[in-house]
Amino acid sequence: MHRFFIPKECLEQDRATISGESAHQISYVLRLKPCDRIIVLDNSGWEFEVEIERLTKKQVLGKVISKKHGKGKPAVKITLYQALLKADKFELVLQKGVELGLTAIVPFISERCVTKKPSGNKVERWQKIIQEAAEQSGRSILPRLHPVASFSEARQSTKQSSLLLWEEEKGKGLKQILQSPSFRSATTINLFVGPEGGFTASEVELAKKDGIATASLGHHILRAETAGLAAINAILYEKGEMG
Amino acid sequence: MHRFFIPKECLEQDRATISGESAHQISYVLRLKPCDRIIVLDNSGWEFEVEIERLTKKQVLGKVISKKHGKGKPAVKITLYQALLKADKFELVLQKGVELGLTAIVPFISERCVTKKPSGNKVERWQKIIQEAAEQSGRSILPRLHPVASFSEARQSTKQSSLLLWEEEKGKGLKQILQSPSFRSATTINLFVGPEGGFTASEVELAKKDGIATASLGHHILRAETAGLAAINAILYEKGEMG
């Protein structure tokens, strides 16, 4: 069944009133009809099965048939601190990261970022990509997109179990860190990933001073957008979330 | 240093003669000059450092300065048997799969494939994507692209340590299979991934009869193009290849 996140206030008692993009998608793109059923999510963790009663291109009215606890909440909460990348790369990270199981995303700006500020309606577009990926992958809680931060703000917003991918790290690999005592028991992990040109040595030093562990991905040379996704996947696998 | 795969015959004694796309890339796109150095790869596992002597848009002549064994050969050889996907999805799998560390790719056609035959110069384009991803990620052996096969041919070409991702598998998850005795000692793994609509139940039965293990990716609902990449990454992580 198709899934749609809608604002909380659009669900009242056993009635759902869907407008905007989702209504367009339901009536025009998917061409659903009265009596068809959809899953509606209000970001509370519940899933509502809704039977469509009336619909136009702009509004869909339906009745809640049943509700149940949603699945797809990962046992480990990963916040991805991702330096801004070129538009299409950043969007790929958002889409695939949410699909894999991210809990939150903090975009940040570091020294070697080519993109220094998201332009125009970019944040709105990111939000839409996150929502679509969450709907498609069966999540019942929308991963949170934080405002764009500086690297310093990003570092200071983390407490523990933070790691930064650094291709020049010679000591510890990702697996070694994830299997170390402090990360093995961690239920939230903050993952820092740099821009296309990587972090500068002084940025890495600052991170280390803030207690952020640095990890390599072995001898693999991965693009910036692949590195983060590979690490998210590895964390989920390590934590028993990949089956 | 920029890396280029070139045909073996373009390296003779200590001379390199580069033509075609790579020559265009070197002289026109990257605007390299005489005395600049590049890495040339002849798919033998060796890396040759070459100093450019003369160049036009069509041909680059250079001298081999040194050679060394290439790195980036993974300890586990993964052959990805990937059902044909929509063009951009399939290309993403090729690019990211090679970047992560695939050894070979066998495209195949299964019941629910929307794309039944690669059109026109598609295979050539795939080859180019593989080459670029291999150059970019520091590989010294080009992952092999096999001809498009039927599902039956694909199954019959594997011997052991084969697994098929199946979202309806309730018994075994990927981690459980990778940590089972036969996969733990495996140095080559064949990974079967279905098309957008997944495998049919009868295809899964046929695979099981051929001794192919079926694995789920937990409760995650991943797109076809993400599932294969997530599994490749998990295999490499499990085998200690991700640092």
Tab-separated table of N, CA, C and O in Angstrom, chain A residues 122-222:
chain	number	residue	atom	x	y	z
A	122	LYS	N	16.367	25.185	-1.658
A	122	LYS	CA	17.087	23.916	-1.526
A	122	LYS	C	16.623	23.102	-0.316
A	122	LYS	O	16.402	21.897	-0.403
A	123	VAL	N	16.477	23.780	0.812
A	123	VAL	CA	16.138	23.060	2.043
A	123	VAL	C	14.764	22.387	1.907
A	123	VAL	O	14.566	21.248	2.331
A	124	GLU	N	13.854	23.094	1.232
A	124	GLU	CA	12.526	22.539	0.972
A	124	GLU	C	12.632	21.278	0.101
A	124	GLU	O	11.969	20.277	0.343
A	125	ARG	N	13.505	21.367	-0.890
A	125	ARG	CA	13.719	20.230	-1.782
A	125	ARG	C	14.311	19.044	-1.009
A	125	ARG	O	13.912	17.903	-1.201
A	126	TRP	N	15.276	19.316	-0.141
A	126	TRP	CA	15.884	18.250	0.677
A	126	TRP	C	14.810	17.571	1.520
A	126	TRP	O	14.772	16.364	1.655
A	127	GLN	N	13.953	18.418	2.116
A	127	GLN	CA	12.892	17.897	2.969
A	127	GLN	C	11.986	16.947	2.186
A	127	GLN	O	11.593	15.902	2.688
A	128	LYS	N	11.722	17.310	0.949
A	128	LYS	CA	10.856	16.489	0.102
A	128	LYS	C	11.532	15.147	-0.229
A	128	LYS	O	10.885	14.099	-0.227
A	129	ILE	N	12.826	15.219	-0.512
A	129	ILE	CA	13.569	13.980	-0.822
A	129	ILE	C	13.551	13.052	0.393
A	129	ILE	O	13.340	11.845	0.276
A	130	ILE	N	13.743	13.629	1.572
A	130	ILE	CA	13.743	12.839	2.804
A	130	ILE	C	12.369	12.191	3.014
A	130	ILE	O	12.262	11.002	3.323
A	131	GLN	N	11.334	12.991	2.798
A	131	GLN	CA	9.981	12.459	3.001
A	131	GLN	C	9.672	11.308	2.038
A	131	GLN	O	9.174	10.257	2.442
A	132	GLU	N	10.008	11.498	0.773
A	132	GLU	CA	9.735	10.447	-0.212
A	132	GLU	C	10.505	9.170	0.104
A	132	GLU	O	9.971	8.072	-0.003
A	133	ALA	N	11.771	9.344	0.501
A	133	ALA	CA	12.577	8.161	0.808
A	133	ALA	C	12.030	7.460	2.049
A	133	ALA	O	12.029	6.228	2.133
A	134	ALA	N	11.545	8.240	3.024
A	134	ALA	CA	10.994	7.648	4.249
A	134	ALA	C	9.698	6.903	3.948
A	134	ALA	O	9.449	5.812	4.460
A	135	GLU	N	8.867	7.485	3.079
A	135	GLU	CA	7.610	6.834	2.695
A	135	GLU	C	7.900	5.530	1.961
A	135	GLU	O	7.325	4.485	2.245
A	136	GLN	N	8.833	5.624	1.028
A	136	GLN	CA	9.132	4.478	0.180
A	136	GLN	C	9.732	3.319	0.986
A	136	GLN	O	9.495	2.169	0.681
A	137	SER	N	10.494	3.665	2.018
A	137	SER	CA	11.203	2.598	2.737
A	137	SER	C	10.474	2.169	4.008
A	137	SER	O	11.048	1.481	4.845
A	138	GLY	N	9.223	2.582	4.138
A	138	GLY	CA	8.396	2.051	5.225
A	138	GLY	C	8.672	2.619	6.604
A	138	GLY	O	8.347	1.993	7.609
A	139	ARG	N	9.281	3.794	6.678
A	139	ARG	CA	9.532	4.415	7.988
A	139	ARG	C	8.251	5.061	8.508
A	139	ARG	O	7.414	5.530	7.729
A	140	SER	N	8.113	5.099	9.826
A	140	SER	CA	6.938	5.768	10.378
A	140	SER	C	7.311	7.058	11.111
A	140	SER	O	6.434	7.799	11.539
A	141	ILE	N	8.611	7.289	11.268
A	141	ILE	CA	9.076	8.565	11.816
A	141	ILE	C	9.969	9.202	10.749
A	141	ILE	O	10.856	8.547	10.196
A	142	LEU	N	9.706	10.459	10.472
A	142	LEU	CA	10.451	11.183	9.451
A	142	LEU	C	11.837	11.562	10.006
A	142	LEU	O	11.909	12.211	11.052
A	143	PRO	N	12.915	11.178	9.325
A	143	PRO	CA	14.233	11.622	9.788
A	143	PRO	C	14.282	13.150	9.809
A	143	PRO	O	13.718	13.803	8.927
A	144	ARG	N	14.918	13.686	10.832
A	144	ARG	CA	14.903	15.131	11.011
A	144	ARG	C	16.051	15.796	10.258
A	144	ARG	O	17.202	15.354	10.362
A	145	LEU	N	15.716	16.825	9.528
A	145	LEU	CA	16.738	17.612	8.825
A	145	LEU	C	17.010	18.867	9.647
A	145	LEU	O	16.120	19.698	9.843
A	146	HIS	N	18.230	18.991	10.142
A	146	HIS	CA	18.592	20.168	10.945
A	146	HIS	C	19.044	21.298	10.023
A	146	HIS	O	19.413	21.061	8.871
A	147	PRO	N	19.045	22.528	10.544
A	147	PRO	CA	19.513	23.639	9.720
A	147	PRO	C	21.010	23.485	9.408
A	147	PRO	O	21.722	22.810	10.150
A	148	VAL	N	21.437	24.122	8.335
A	148	VAL	CA	22.856	24.064	7.964
A	148	VAL	C	23.685	24.737	9.057
A	148	VAL	O	23.359	25.839	9.504
A	149	ALA	N	24.725	24.049	9.521
A	149	ALA	CA	25.561	24.553	10.617
A	149	ALA	C	26.981	24.786	10.136
A	149	ALA	O	27.356	24.360	9.042
A	150	SER	N	27.762	25.472	10.946
A	150	SER	CA	29.202	25.539	10.677
A	150	SER	C	29.810	24.256	11.241
A	150	SER	O	29.173	23.552	12.028
A	151	PHE	N	31.044	23.953	10.866
A	151	PHE	CA	31.676	22.724	11.360
A	151	PHE	C	31.803	22.788	12.884
A	151	PHE	O	31.601	21.790	13.585
A	152	SER	N	32.103	23.987	13.363
A	152	SER	CA	32.261	24.164	14.805
A	152	SER	C	30.924	23.935	15.540
A	152	SER	O	30.863	23.223	16.546
A	153	GLU	N	29.845	24.510	15.017
A	153	GLU	CA	28.526	24.262	15.620
A	153	GLU	C	28.171	22.768	15.571
A	153	GLU	O	27.652	22.215	16.531
A	154	ALA	N	28.479	22.165	14.441
A	154	ALA	CA	28.147	20.743	14.273
A	154	ALA	C	28.880	19.908	15.319
A	154	ALA	O	28.280	19.059	15.989
A	155	ARG	N	30.164	20.189	15.483
A	155	ARG	CA	30.961	19.424	16.465
A	155	ARG	C	30.410	19.604	17.863
A	155	ARG	O	30.316	18.667	18.643
A	156	GLN	N	30.070	20.847	18.172
A	156	GLN	CA	29.624	21.133	19.536
A	156	GLN	C	28.237	20.578	19.856
A	156	GLN	O	27.862	20.491	21.022
A	157	SER	N	27.495	20.210	18.826
A	157	SER	CA	26.150	19.691	19.081
A	157	SER	C	26.165	18.195	19.416
A	157	SER	O	25.140	17.619	19.749
A	158	THR	N	27.327	17.564	19.321
A	158	THR	CA	27.374	16.126	19.607
A	158	THR	C	27.900	15.890	21.008
A	158	THR	O	28.649	16.706	21.532
A	159	LYS	N	27.497	14.792	21.582
A	159	LYS	CA	28.020	14.464	22.910
A	159	LYS	C	28.996	13.303	22.831
A	159	LYS	O	30.195	13.476	22.912
A	160	GLN	N	28.483	12.109	22.670
A	160	GLN	CA	29.405	10.975	22.644
A	160	GLN	C	29.160	10.106	21.420
A	160	GLN	O	28.302	10.410	20.605
A	161	SER	N	29.944	9.037	21.313
A	161	SER	CA	29.834	8.102	20.187
A	161	SER	C	29.823	8.837	18.859
A	161	SER	O	28.926	8.642	18.040
A	162	SER	N	30.816	9.695	18.667
A	162	SER	CA	30.918	10.407	17.398
A	162	SER	C	32.145	9.915	16.660
A	162	SER	O	33.189	9.699	17.257
A	163	LEU	N	31.993	9.765	15.353
A	163	LEU	CA	33.168	9.386	14.570
A	163	LEU	C	33.199	10.140	13.264
A	163	LEU	O	32.160	10.542	12.739
A	164	LEU	N	34.404	10.358	12.798
A	164	LEU	CA	34.631	11.158	11.599
A	164	LEU	C	35.411	10.299	10.611
A	164	LEU	O	36.435	9.707	10.970
A	165	LEU	N	34.914	10.217	9.372
A	165	LEU	CA	35.623	9.440	8.360
A	165	LEU	C	36.775	10.267	7.832
A	165	LEU	O	36.592	11.400	7.393
A	166	TRP	N	37.963	9.676	7.892
A	166	TRP	CA	39.143	10.414	7.432
A	166	TRP	C	40.032	9.460	6.649
A	166	TRP	O	40.532	8.477	7.203
A	167	GLU	N	40.218	9.776	5.379
A	167	GLU	CA	40.928	8.845	4.502
A	167	GLU	C	42.410	8.733	4.863
A	167	GLU	O	43.073	7.778	4.500
A	168	GLU	N	42.918	9.696	5.631
A	168	GLU	CA	44.341	9.610	5.995
A	168	GLU	C	44.574	8.989	7.366
A	168	GLU	O	45.708	8.945	7.845
A	169	GLU	N	43.510	8.561	8.001
A	169	GLU	CA	43.646	7.881	9.290
A	169	GLU	C	44.376	6.556	9.053
A	169	GLU	O	43.910	5.723	8.291
A	170	LYS	N	45.517	6.410	9.684
A	170	LYS	CA	46.292	5.180	9.463
A	170	LYS	C	46.062	4.178	10.594
A	170	LYS	O	46.336	2.994	10.462
A	171	GLY	N	45.618	4.699	11.731
A	171	GLY	CA	45.506	3.822	12.894
A	171	GLY	C	44.270	2.958	12.875
A	171	GLY	O	44.349	1.741	12.657
A	172	LYS	N	43.127	3.567	13.037
A	172	LYS	CA	41.932	2.768	13.258
A	172	LYS	C	40.980	2.745	12.075
A	172	LYS	O	40.647	3.772	11.498
A	173	GLY	N	40.510	1.560	11.773
A	173	GLY	CA	39.505	1.396	10.731
A	173	GLY	C	38.120	1.447	11.352
A	173	GLY	O	37.969	1.341	12.568
A	174	LEU	N	37.131	1.587	10.503
A	174	LEU	CA	35.752	1.711	10.956
A	174	LEU	C	35.311	0.526	11.814
A	174	LEU	O	34.697	0.688	12.867
A	175	LYS	N	35.669	-0.687	11.369
A	175	LYS	CA	35.226	-1.881	12.082
A	175	LYS	C	35.802	-1.919	13.501
A	175	LYS	O	35.092	-2.230	14.460
A	176	GLN	N	37.087	-1.568	13.582
A	176	GLN	CA	37.758	-1.560	14.878
A	176	GLN	C	37.053	-0.592	15.840
A	176	GLN	O	36.843	-0.902	17.009
A	177	ILE	N	36.691	0.559	15.328
A	177	ILE	CA	36.014	1.549	16.167
A	177	ILE	C	34.615	1.078	16.557
A	177	ILE	O	34.222	1.160	17.718
A	178	LEU	N	33.887	0.557	15.584
A	178	LEU	CA	32.511	0.127	15.893
A	178	LEU	C	32.493	-1.036	16.875
A	178	LEU	O	31.530	-1.214	17.613
A	179	GLN	N	33.590	-1.813	16.877
A	179	GLN	CA	33.627	-2.956	17.801
A	179	GLN	C	34.318	-2.617	19.122
A	179	GLN	O	34.471	-3.485	19.980
A	180	SER	N	34.742	-1.367	19.291
A	180	SER	CA	35.370	-0.952	20.558
A	180	SER	C	34.274	-0.823	21.620
A	180	SER	O	33.105	-0.602	21.283
A	181	PRO	N	34.630	-0.958	22.917
A	181	PRO	CA	33.595	-0.985	23.966
A	181	PRO	C	32.624	0.195	23.915
A	181	PRO	O	31.410	-0.006	24.006
A	182	SER	N	33.130	1.416	23.728
A	182	SER	CA	32.209	2.560	23.817
A	182	SER	C	31.217	2.596	22.656
A	182	SER	O	30.076	3.018	22.815
A	183	PHE	N	31.641	2.156	21.478
A	183	PHE	CA	30.712	2.155	20.343
A	183	PHE	C	29.838	0.904	20.329
A	183	PHE	O	28.731	0.928	19.828
A	184	ARG	N	30.351	-0.192	20.903
A	184	ARG	CA	29.569	-1.430	20.868
A	184	ARG	C	28.273	-1.282	21.653
A	184	ARG	O	27.253	-1.839	21.300
A	185	SER	N	28.338	-0.491	22.720
A	185	SER	CA	27.126	-0.333	23.534
A	185	SER	C	26.309	0.902	23.120
A	185	SER	O	25.237	1.142	23.652
A	186	ALA	N	26.821	1.661	22.160
A	186	ALA	CA	26.144	2.907	21.785
A	186	ALA	C	24.829	2.648	21.064
A	186	ALA	O	24.745	1.780	20.196
A	187	THR	N	23.808	3.403	21.428
A	187	THR	CA	22.531	3.293	20.704
A	187	THR	C	22.300	4.528	19.828
A	187	THR	O	21.341	4.584	19.067
A	188	THR	N	23.171	5.527	19.980
A	188	THR	CA	23.152	6.650	19.032
A	188	THR	C	24.581	6.886	18.565
A	188	THR	O	25.514	6.830	19.363
A	189	ILE	N	24.725	7.109	17.283
A	189	ILE	CA	26.058	7.345	16.718
A	189	ILE	C	25.992	8.572	15.818
A	189	ILE	O	25.059	8.732	15.027
A	190	ASN	N	26.968	9.461	15.992
A	190	ASN	CA	27.078	10.644	15.136
A	190	ASN	C	28.213	10.405	14.146
A	190	ASN	O	29.335	10.147	14.547
A	191	LEU	N	27.882	10.524	12.878
A	191	LEU	CA	28.856	10.219	11.836
A	191	LEU	C	29.180	11.487	11.045
A	191	LEU	O	28.281	12.080	10.447
A	192	PHE	N	30.445	11.880	11.055
A	192	PHE	CA	30.875	13.081	10.323
A	192	PHE	C	31.517	12.695	8.993
A	192	PHE	O	32.466	11.915	8.984
A	193	VAL	N	31.024	13.276	7.923
A	193	VAL	CA	31.587	12.997	6.599
A	193	VAL	C	31.898	14.319	5.907
A	193	VAL	O	31.053	15.226	5.885
A	194	GLY	N	33.099	14.420	5.354
A	194	GLY	CA	33.574	15.666	4.753
A	194	GLY	C	33.069	15.910	3.344
A	194	GLY	O	32.324	15.102	2.786
A	195	PRO	N	33.472	17.028	2.764
A	195	PRO	CA	33.065	17.358	1.389
A	195	PRO	C	33.964	16.641	0.377
A	195	PRO	O	34.819	15.839	0.779
A	196	GLU	N	33.793	16.953	-0.909
A	196	GLU	CA	34.546	16.284	-1.974
A	196	GLU	C	36.065	16.298	-1.710
A	196	GLU	O	36.738	15.311	-1.948
A	197	GLY	N	36.578	17.405	-1.206
A	197	GLY	CA	38.026	17.486	-0.993
A	197	GLY	C	38.480	16.962	0.365
A	197	GLY	O	39.660	17.031	0.693
A	198	GLY	N	37.558	16.463	1.158
A	198	GLY	CA	37.909	15.924	2.476
A	198	GLY	C	38.047	17.003	3.534
A	198	GLY	O	37.873	18.189	3.269
A	199	PHE	N	38.352	16.570	4.760
A	199	PHE	CA	38.611	17.508	5.848
A	199	PHE	C	40.064	17.974	5.768
A	199	PHE	O	40.928	17.250	5.273
A	200	THR	N	40.349	19.170	6.289
A	200	THR	CA	41.746	19.603	6.392
A	200	THR	C	42.330	18.979	7.664
A	200	THR	O	41.587	18.572	8.570
A	201	ALA	N	43.658	18.935	7.735
A	201	ALA	CA	44.316	18.348	8.907
A	201	ALA	C	43.916	19.098	10.174
A	201	ALA	O	43.718	18.487	11.235
A	202	SER	N	43.752	20.426	10.072
A	202	SER	CA	43.420	21.169	11.288
A	202	SER	C	41.972	20.907	11.715
A	202	SER	O	41.673	20.880	12.908
A	203	GLU	N	41.098	20.678	10.758
A	203	GLU	CA	39.720	20.304	11.125
A	203	GLU	C	39.708	18.954	11.857
A	203	GLU	O	38.971	18.766	12.829
A	204	VAL	N	40.541	18.046	11.369
A	204	VAL	CA	40.603	16.726	12.013
A	204	VAL	C	41.118	16.869	13.446
A	204	VAL	O	40.604	16.232	14.371
A	205	GLU	N	42.120	17.743	13.622
A	205	GLU	CA	42.652	17.982	14.969
A	205	GLU	C	41.571	18.518	15.911
A	205	GLU	O	41.451	18.091	17.054
A	206	LEU	N	40.806	19.488	15.409
A	206	LEU	CA	39.725	20.068	16.217
A	206	LEU	C	38.710	18.996	16.625
A	206	LEU	O	38.267	18.943	17.774
A	207	ALA	N	38.393	18.142	15.674
A	207	ALA	CA	37.426	17.075	15.955
A	207	ALA	C	37.970	16.144	17.040
A	207	ALA	O	37.261	15.777	17.979
A	208	LYS	N	39.243	15.796	16.908
A	208	LYS	CA	39.861	14.898	17.900
A	208	LYS	C	39.821	15.530	19.283
A	208	LYS	O	39.531	14.855	20.275
A	209	LYS	N	40.100	16.834	19.331
A	209	LYS	CA	40.071	17.537	20.629
A	209	LYS	C	38.671	17.492	21.241
A	209	LYS	O	38.518	17.494	22.461
A	210	ASP	N	37.658	17.474	20.369
A	210	ASP	CA	36.284	17.409	20.871
A	210	ASP	C	35.840	15.975	21.188
A	210	ASP	O	34.661	15.727	21.421
A	211	GLY	N	36.797	15.055	21.125
A	211	GLY	CA	36.463	13.675	21.495
A	211	GLY	C	35.824	12.867	20.382
A	211	GLY	O	35.210	11.828	20.630
A	212	ILE	N	35.960	13.337	19.143
A	212	ILE	CA	35.392	12.601	18.000
A	212	ILE	C	36.447	11.618	17.478
A	212	ILE	O	37.577	12.023	17.199
A	213	ALA	N	36.092	10.361	17.380
A	213	ALA	CA	37.030	9.346	16.890
A	213	ALA	C	37.197	9.484	15.378
A	213	ALA	O	36.247	9.842	14.682
A	214	THR	N	38.409	9.229	14.869
A	214	THR	CA	38.596	9.263	13.407
A	214	THR	C	38.772	7.834	12.902
A	214	THR	O	39.452	7.024	13.524
A	215	ALA	N	38.150	7.557	11.774
A	215	ALA	CA	38.162	6.190	11.244
A	215	ALA	C	38.429	6.197	9.749
A	215	ALA	O	37.965	7.081	9.034
A	216	SER	N	39.173	5.196	9.291
A	216	SER	CA	39.358	5.041	7.846
A	216	SER	C	38.399	3.963	7.350
A	216	SER	O	37.844	3.198	8.131
A	217	LEU	N	38.218	3.930	6.040
A	217	LEU	CA	37.411	2.857	5.430
A	217	LEU	C	38.350	1.858	4.750
A	217	LEU	O	38.082	1.384	3.658
A	218	GLY	N	39.494	1.594	5.412
A	218	GLY	CA	40.459	0.648	4.847
A	218	GLY	C	41.161	1.270	3.668
A	218	GLY	O	41.337	2.484	3.601
A	219	HIS	N	41.560	0.441	2.714
A	219	HIS	CA	42.305	0.970	1.574
A	219	HIS	C	41.379	1.439	0.460
A	219	HIS	O	41.812	1.737	-0.643
A	220	HIS	N	40.086	1.465	0.766
A	220	HIS	CA	39.133	1.879	-0.263
A	220	HIS	C	39.201	3.385	-0.491
A	220	HIS	O	39.272	4.153	0.452
A	221	ILE	N	39.146	3.778	-1.749
A	221	ILE	CA	39.082	5.198	-2.081
A	221	ILE	C	37.657	5.448	-2.557
A	221	ILE	O	37.280	5.046	-3.651
A	222	LEU	N	36.867	6.048	-1.685
A	222	LEU	CA	35.458	6.250	-2.028
A	222	LEU	C	35.178	7.727	-2.246
A	222	LEU	O	35.780	8.591	-1.617
